[in-house]
Amino acid sequence: MNNKFTFVTKIFLIKYFCVLFTICFVEGSFAQTNQIESKIDSLLSRMTLEEKIGQLNQFAGTNKQRDELVEEGKVGSFLGVKGAAEINRIQKIAMEKSRLKIPIIFGNDVIHGYKTTFPIPLAASCSWDTELVKSSAGIAAFEAASEGTNWTFAPMVDIARDPRWGRIAEGAGEDPYLGSAMAIALVEGFQGKNLSDKNTIAACAKHFVAYGAAEGGRDYNTVDISDRTLKEIYLPPFKAAVDAGVVTIMSAFNSLNGVPASANHYTITDILKNSWRFNGFVVSDYNSIGELINHGIAGNKAQAALKAITAGVDMDMVGDTIEGYVYEPNLSKLIDEKKLSIKVIDASVRRILRVKYRLGLFEHPYVDTSYFRNNSLASSYKNSVALRLAEESIVLLKNKKNILPLKKDIKSIAVIGPLADDHYDPLGPWACMPVPENVVTVLQGIKNLVPASTKIKYIKGCEIIGGDKKEFDNAVKVAGESDVVILILGESAGMSGEAASRTNIDLPGFQEKLAETIFKVGKPVVVVLMNGRPLTINWIAENIPSVLECWFLGDQTGNAIANVLFGNYNPSGKLSVSFPRSTGQIPVYYNHLNTGRPFQENNKYTSKYLDSPNTPFFPFGYGLSYTTFKYDSIKISENKIKIGDTTSVSVKVMNTGKAAGEEIVQLYLRDLVASVSRPVKELKGFKRIYLNPGEEKTVTFSITPAMLKFYNIDMKKVIKPGKFQIMIGGNSNAALSDYFYVEE
Ligand code: GLC
């Protein structure tokens, strides 16, 4: 009796204290929220109109005149200011000379690292390793905060299905589910558990919204998509970021269905602020408010200011274009002319002050250099995260005849190509405070790994773009004298990122010609690609026996690529974006509709091209390994469930090869019949497993009601009874499949 009584008492006490803790925690954060709101009330009541509008202004860079504006309380934020000394200098003016001592928030583009440069986001998304991506963001936040940046304009969560668009490099590819997972990881990494900690920074999900759907893949171009596509494809990663607690959102340059994103009340206020209850603030993209005049929805800056502020854009990024400011001085004029209510201004100021309070800027406005000196992150830790993320971002596209992994005692290697000994381009677009001399080049990485006895011959062979074929003969000679050729080809960092769209996504310059020339020498050739977008690499993919997609991997480029080349790391990366066979095939993506005439090989009158297969060259979710994995024994726990019930599916995965390795097991679902056409498959889950040769594991996924919801014909999110197909495998062509039914 005693034992039972003690047991019951223990359980009761545990539950009691859990409930108590939860109440205290919720009450605590509730009390803290209330405290902040009342502080804002008090501050707002003392602010002049000029000081209120000042909070809505963000300037790019500092100067004497802006020092005065800071002193007059007319600046809420700066972008592009870096370094503790300058940031503390500006902050001192705000905290000691301005009337109300409201701290400035300093934003910068910490996209894939601050000083330590990690793989570009498109590369990192191919790791599918959200925990590691989160760690990289935590390091970036620490380094940025240590030098005064307390706000990053990241994560970029734009879904991109068009590789002509250079900014595909900055996001997580074509899929909303993977894009949402990466958005959450980055927001949590940047903002940490407590936004007011000194080593965390405010995140900013951008560019709201559908910027990646620019027509023709041409940056800043028009976007015209259905509400369904907006809600099923482009909004989900932003919703995930908001649910993860992102405190700022950046409105985009593009027009969306005729209404510019930076004046779009429907997306910013109706969806983001009202429906999703986002309580942070919205900053415009770089003068995207001023550009409402170019969009033709404002005749002058005053009208642009009115449109943007009433749509819900709280802060004007760099309104101070050469023609002059936007929010300042136009908003005060609009108030005087009674065209705008002070309530609208107050609501925006409140949001900005709320983020500054939550960041702890009022308590610790200055960079606490002693804190960072006493709590520095070890370089070994930072480099280990950078190396591991780089290794996991590499996708093995092809490995015919198993040339890879190379033997470490190989006698001689030819390292050829314009990106082989390059300290700059591997940093990729949007490197923040990079240290090029810290970049391990591919050539150096190979030298670091092989024994001194291995003869390594390096020749550039040609330029990335332009140039000539003068070095081809020498390259052929070097290749002929070596046991294997490593050919490092791709794009320059500036050929992707912002304002870097391409109509032709072949390898630029003479690089493919160089590959063809070297191939004829007859030695084993491995191509290592470094690029910021999928490329049309048909000749290489068809002829070169081994191809690694390495994107731009940052500081640890050479060590990561060498570790994969020589088998120290067995590649596990999976493409987060499809590789088209030609530009003419774009857009090509995996989660497409079936159409009324789905492709049939022997039926002309089905949806197809005369000159190309429908399928991409490499599909979403694809990536090889140095081993092989077998999937079988798919089993659904309950294959008839009621609406709202959960079931689960398990599958056995075996390593049937000779090398240990990681596999990213992917779960896809298909709703076979619904009130609207549904995609032939949608990613709904993924798990990373490690298997030794011969080892088998059972991987189980829950199938939850949330996975089965879709926007019905009335655009209401519902679950409907019907038949669903499950597909599980190592890429989006997952063959292992089974069915289950949802009943009323
Ligand atoms: C740029 C980009 C945006 C960036 C901002 C600040 O134009 O569109 O992504 O964060 O300006 O640099």
Short mmCIF file of C-alpha atoms in Angstrom, two decimals, residues 279-576:
data_model
loop_
_atom_site.label_atom_id
_atom_site.label_comp_id
_atom_site.label_asym_id
_atom_site.label_seq_id
_atom_site.Cartn_x
_atom_site.Cartn_y
_atom_site.Cartn_z
CA ASN A 279 3.08 41.41 -33.54
CA GLY A 280 6.52 42.45 -34.74
CA PHE A 281 7.14 45.07 -37.38
CA VAL A 282 7.34 45.19 -41.18
CA VAL A 283 10.26 46.95 -42.83
CA SER A 284 10.16 47.79 -46.53
CA ASP A 285 12.87 46.53 -48.83
CA TYR A 286 15.44 49.08 -49.98
CA ASN A 287 13.34 52.11 -51.04
CA SER A 288 10.53 49.81 -52.17
CA ILE A 289 8.13 52.45 -50.81
CA GLY A 290 9.64 55.16 -53.00
CA GLU A 291 9.38 52.74 -55.91
CA LEU A 292 5.58 52.68 -55.63
CA ILE A 293 5.82 55.68 -57.96
CA ASN A 294 7.50 53.50 -60.61
CA HIS A 295 4.84 50.85 -60.01
CA GLY A 296 2.34 53.50 -60.94
CA ILE A 297 0.20 53.35 -57.81
CA ALA A 298 1.53 56.63 -56.37
CA GLY A 299 1.97 59.94 -58.15
CA ASN A 300 4.45 61.28 -55.62
CA LYS A 301 6.27 60.43 -52.39
CA ALA A 302 3.39 61.59 -50.21
CA GLN A 303 0.99 59.20 -51.96
CA ALA A 304 3.63 56.45 -51.75
CA ALA A 305 4.02 57.05 -48.02
CA LEU A 306 0.25 56.97 -47.50
CA LYS A 307 -0.19 53.74 -49.47
CA ALA A 308 2.63 51.96 -47.65
CA ILE A 309 1.84 53.00 -44.08
CA THR A 310 -1.86 52.21 -44.47
CA ALA A 311 -1.01 48.83 -46.02
CA GLY A 312 1.00 48.09 -42.87
CA VAL A 313 4.63 48.80 -43.74
CA ASP A 314 5.96 50.11 -40.44
CA MET A 315 9.52 51.12 -41.31
CA ASP A 316 10.85 52.80 -44.45
CA MET A 317 14.20 51.23 -45.39
CA VAL A 318 16.40 53.90 -46.89
CA GLY A 319 13.65 56.24 -47.92
CA ASP A 320 16.42 58.76 -48.26
CA THR A 321 17.03 58.14 -51.95
CA ILE A 322 18.70 60.82 -54.03
CA GLU A 323 15.31 62.45 -54.61
CA GLY A 324 14.74 62.74 -50.84
CA TYR A 325 12.95 60.89 -48.08
CA VAL A 326 9.56 59.14 -48.18
CA TYR A 327 8.09 58.69 -44.70
CA GLU A 328 9.89 61.77 -43.46
CA PRO A 329 8.59 64.53 -44.11
CA ASN A 330 5.54 63.25 -46.01
CA LEU A 331 3.81 61.50 -43.10
CA SER A 332 3.70 64.66 -40.99
CA LYS A 333 2.20 66.56 -43.93
CA LEU A 334 -0.43 63.82 -44.35
CA ILE A 335 -1.31 64.14 -40.66
CA ASP A 336 -1.56 67.94 -40.98
CA GLU A 337 -3.79 67.52 -44.05
CA LYS A 338 -5.91 65.00 -42.09
CA LYS A 339 -5.28 62.37 -44.78
CA LEU A 340 -3.78 60.05 -42.19
CA SER A 341 -4.73 59.27 -38.60
CA ILE A 342 -2.10 59.51 -35.87
CA LYS A 343 -3.42 56.12 -34.75
CA VAL A 344 -1.80 54.53 -37.81
CA ILE A 345 1.54 56.12 -36.97
CA ASP A 346 1.23 55.10 -33.31
CA ALA A 347 0.50 51.48 -34.28
CA SER A 348 3.69 51.30 -36.34
CA VAL A 349 5.78 53.03 -33.68
CA ARG A 350 4.42 50.63 -31.09
CA ARG A 351 5.52 47.63 -33.14
CA ILE A 352 9.03 48.99 -33.57
CA LEU A 353 9.39 49.93 -29.89
CA ARG A 354 8.07 46.47 -28.92
CA VAL A 355 10.89 44.79 -30.85
CA LYS A 356 13.46 47.16 -29.34
CA TYR A 357 12.19 46.35 -25.83
CA ARG A 358 12.12 42.61 -26.54
CA LEU A 359 15.68 42.85 -27.89
CA GLY A 360 16.67 44.39 -24.55
CA LEU A 361 18.02 47.49 -26.30
CA PHE A 362 16.64 49.83 -23.65
CA GLU A 363 18.46 47.86 -20.91
CA HIS A 364 21.68 47.18 -22.85
CA PRO A 365 21.87 49.57 -25.84
CA TYR A 366 25.63 49.25 -26.26
CA VAL A 367 27.79 46.36 -27.41
CA ASP A 368 29.12 44.81 -24.22
CA THR A 369 32.58 44.00 -25.53
CA SER A 370 33.71 42.52 -22.21
CA TYR A 371 30.80 40.05 -22.32
CA PHE A 372 31.90 38.84 -25.75
CA ARG A 373 35.54 38.77 -24.70
CA ASN A 374 34.69 36.55 -21.74
CA ASN A 375 32.24 34.35 -23.64
CA SER A 376 33.91 33.96 -27.02
CA LEU A 377 33.00 31.01 -29.25
CA ALA A 378 35.99 28.77 -29.95
CA SER A 379 37.17 28.96 -33.57
CA SER A 380 37.39 25.17 -33.53
CA TYR A 381 33.65 25.02 -32.81
CA LYS A 382 32.75 27.57 -35.47
CA ASN A 383 34.95 25.88 -38.06
CA SER A 384 33.60 22.43 -37.19
CA VAL A 385 30.02 23.60 -37.77
CA ALA A 386 31.06 25.34 -41.00
CA LEU A 387 32.87 22.21 -42.20
CA ARG A 388 30.09 19.79 -41.32
CA LEU A 389 27.39 21.96 -42.89
CA ALA A 390 29.54 22.31 -46.01
CA GLU A 391 30.03 18.54 -46.22
CA GLU A 392 26.30 17.87 -45.75
CA SER A 393 25.40 20.47 -48.38
CA ILE A 394 27.29 18.63 -51.13
CA VAL A 395 25.09 16.57 -53.45
CA LEU A 396 26.58 13.62 -55.32
CA LEU A 397 24.80 13.84 -58.69
CA LYS A 398 26.62 11.02 -60.44
CA ASN A 399 29.30 8.43 -59.69
CA LYS A 400 29.41 5.98 -62.59
CA LYS A 401 32.20 3.38 -62.34
CA ASN A 402 32.55 4.52 -58.73
CA ILE A 403 35.57 6.70 -59.41
CA LEU A 404 34.69 8.31 -56.06
CA PRO A 405 35.82 8.11 -53.35
CA LEU A 406 39.41 8.52 -54.53
CA LYS A 407 42.19 6.57 -52.87
CA LYS A 408 44.19 8.71 -50.43
CA ASP A 409 47.49 7.25 -51.68
CA ILE A 410 46.76 8.26 -55.25
CA LYS A 411 50.02 9.07 -57.01
CA SER A 412 49.09 12.14 -59.05
CA ILE A 413 46.12 14.48 -59.37
CA ALA A 414 45.40 17.22 -61.88
CA VAL A 415 43.38 20.03 -60.32
CA ILE A 416 41.98 22.16 -63.12
CA GLY A 417 39.41 24.93 -63.42
CA PRO A 418 38.77 28.62 -62.75
CA LEU A 419 37.32 27.97 -59.29
CA ALA A 420 39.99 25.57 -58.05
CA ASP A 421 42.23 28.09 -56.33
CA ASP A 422 39.73 30.87 -55.69
CA HIS A 423 39.37 32.55 -52.27
CA TYR A 424 36.46 34.82 -53.20
CA ASP A 425 33.77 33.09 -55.23
CA PRO A 426 33.34 30.17 -52.78
CA LEU A 427 32.01 32.77 -50.32
CA GLY A 428 28.97 33.12 -52.58
CA PRO A 429 26.61 36.11 -52.82
CA TRP A 430 25.69 38.04 -49.64
CA ALA A 431 28.79 37.18 -47.62
CA CYS A 432 28.61 39.72 -44.77
CA MET A 433 32.05 40.36 -43.24
CA PRO A 434 33.95 37.59 -45.03
CA VAL A 435 37.65 36.89 -44.57
CA PRO A 436 38.77 35.58 -47.99
CA GLU A 437 42.13 34.46 -46.61
CA ASN A 438 40.18 32.11 -44.31
CA VAL A 439 38.61 30.36 -47.30
CA VAL A 440 40.14 26.94 -47.86
CA THR A 441 40.26 26.57 -51.63
CA VAL A 442 39.64 23.20 -53.31
CA LEU A 443 43.31 23.05 -54.27
CA GLN A 444 44.35 23.70 -50.67
CA GLY A 445 41.78 21.26 -49.29
CA ILE A 446 43.17 18.49 -51.47
CA LYS A 447 46.73 19.38 -50.45
CA ASN A 448 45.64 19.30 -46.78
CA LEU A 449 44.36 15.78 -47.17
CA VAL A 450 46.67 13.77 -49.44
CA PRO A 451 50.17 12.62 -48.42
CA ALA A 452 53.18 14.69 -49.48
CA SER A 453 54.05 11.93 -51.94
CA THR A 454 51.00 12.70 -54.08
CA LYS A 455 51.89 14.89 -57.03
CA ILE A 456 49.32 17.66 -57.44
CA LYS A 457 49.40 19.72 -60.64
CA TYR A 458 47.13 22.77 -60.85
CA ILE A 459 46.16 24.83 -63.86
CA LYS A 460 43.28 27.27 -64.17
CA GLY A 461 42.44 26.20 -67.73
CA CYS A 462 40.11 29.10 -68.47
CA GLU A 463 38.21 31.96 -66.87
CA ILE A 464 34.77 31.56 -65.28
CA ILE A 465 33.33 33.76 -68.00
CA GLY A 466 34.88 35.25 -71.13
CA GLY A 467 38.60 34.74 -71.62
CA ASP A 468 39.96 32.29 -74.16
CA LYS A 469 41.22 28.74 -74.66
CA LYS A 470 44.94 29.55 -74.51
CA GLU A 471 45.54 27.31 -71.46
CA PHE A 472 43.69 24.32 -72.90
CA ASP A 473 46.83 22.68 -74.27
CA ASN A 474 48.59 22.96 -70.94
CA ALA A 475 45.51 21.62 -69.16
CA VAL A 476 45.46 18.63 -71.50
CA LYS A 477 49.15 18.02 -70.76
CA VAL A 478 48.63 18.18 -67.00
CA ALA A 479 45.62 15.86 -67.25
CA GLY A 480 47.57 13.38 -69.33
CA GLU A 481 50.32 13.21 -66.69
CA SER A 482 47.90 12.49 -63.81
CA ASP A 483 45.96 9.50 -62.48
CA VAL A 484 42.76 11.51 -62.06
CA VAL A 485 41.46 14.96 -62.99
CA ILE A 486 39.41 17.10 -60.60
CA LEU A 487 37.70 19.76 -62.69
CA ILE A 488 36.26 22.67 -60.64
CA LEU A 489 33.74 24.63 -62.71
CA GLY A 490 30.78 26.92 -62.14
CA GLU A 491 29.68 30.51 -61.70
CA SER A 492 31.24 33.52 -60.04
CA ALA A 493 29.64 34.61 -56.77
CA GLY A 494 28.25 37.66 -58.55
CA MET A 495 26.34 35.57 -61.10
CA SER A 496 23.70 34.74 -58.49
CA GLY A 497 22.15 36.70 -55.64
CA GLU A 498 20.37 40.02 -56.14
CA ALA A 499 20.08 41.57 -59.60
CA ALA A 500 21.76 38.49 -61.14
CA SER A 501 19.16 36.80 -63.36
CA ARG A 502 20.36 34.79 -66.39
CA THR A 503 18.41 33.83 -69.50
CA ASN A 504 20.90 31.03 -70.18
CA ILE A 505 21.88 28.86 -67.23
CA ASP A 506 24.62 26.84 -68.95
CA LEU A 507 28.12 26.84 -67.53
CA PRO A 508 29.43 30.27 -68.55
CA GLY A 509 32.42 30.97 -70.77
CA PHE A 510 34.61 28.19 -72.16
CA GLN A 511 34.16 25.87 -69.16
CA GLU A 512 32.09 23.19 -70.87
CA LYS A 513 34.55 23.25 -73.78
CA LEU A 514 37.35 22.75 -71.25
CA ALA A 515 35.49 19.77 -69.79
CA GLU A 516 35.00 18.24 -73.25
CA THR A 517 38.69 18.77 -74.05
CA ILE A 518 39.90 17.23 -70.81
CA PHE A 519 37.43 14.35 -71.14
CA LYS A 520 39.03 13.36 -74.46
CA VAL A 521 42.35 12.78 -72.69
CA GLY A 522 40.78 9.59 -71.36
CA LYS A 523 41.75 9.88 -67.69
CA PRO A 524 39.10 9.51 -64.96
CA VAL A 525 37.45 12.92 -64.51
CA VAL A 526 35.48 14.27 -61.55
CA VAL A 527 33.59 17.53 -62.01
CA VAL A 528 33.05 19.69 -58.94
CA LEU A 529 30.38 22.36 -59.53
CA MET A 530 30.30 25.68 -57.67
CA ASN A 531 27.21 27.70 -58.50
CA GLY A 532 24.36 29.65 -56.95
CA ARG A 533 21.50 28.08 -58.94
CA PRO A 534 20.70 24.86 -60.79
CA LEU A 535 22.57 24.87 -64.12
CA THR A 536 21.81 23.11 -67.39
CA ILE A 537 24.83 20.83 -67.39
CA ASN A 538 23.54 18.17 -69.77
CA TRP A 539 26.81 17.37 -71.55
CA ILE A 540 28.66 17.06 -68.24
CA ALA A 541 25.90 15.06 -66.59
CA GLU A 542 25.75 12.69 -69.60
CA ASN A 543 29.50 12.23 -70.14
CA ILE A 544 31.48 12.90 -66.99
CA PRO A 545 31.45 9.81 -64.74
CA SER A 546 31.40 11.62 -61.39
CA VAL A 547 29.74 14.97 -60.63
CA LEU A 548 29.50 16.75 -57.27
CA GLU A 549 27.15 19.72 -56.80
CA CYS A 550 28.95 21.88 -54.23
CA TRP A 551 27.23 25.26 -54.58
CA PHE A 552 29.15 27.97 -52.67
CA LEU A 553 30.28 26.44 -49.36
CA GLY A 554 32.01 29.35 -47.61
CA ASP A 555 35.17 29.20 -45.49
CA GLN A 556 35.49 25.40 -45.35
CA THR A 557 34.96 24.82 -49.08
CA GLY A 558 38.21 23.00 -49.78
CA ASN A 559 38.23 20.82 -46.68
CA ALA A 560 34.61 19.75 -47.21
CA ILE A 561 35.09 18.94 -50.90
CA ALA A 562 38.33 17.07 -50.23
CA ASN A 563 36.67 15.07 -47.44
CA VAL A 564 33.95 14.03 -49.86
CA LEU A 565 36.33 13.37 -52.77
CA PHE A 566 38.44 11.04 -50.63
CA GLY A 567 35.63 9.45 -48.65
CA ASN A 568 36.29 11.00 -45.25
CA TYR A 569 32.67 12.09 -45.52
CA ASN A 570 30.12 10.04 -47.43
CA PRO A 571 27.91 12.58 -49.28
CA SER A 572 24.30 12.74 -48.03
CA GLY A 573 23.00 15.96 -49.59
CA LYS A 574 19.65 15.96 -51.43
CA LEU A 575 18.63 18.61 -53.96
CA SER A 576 16.19 21.19 -52.62
#
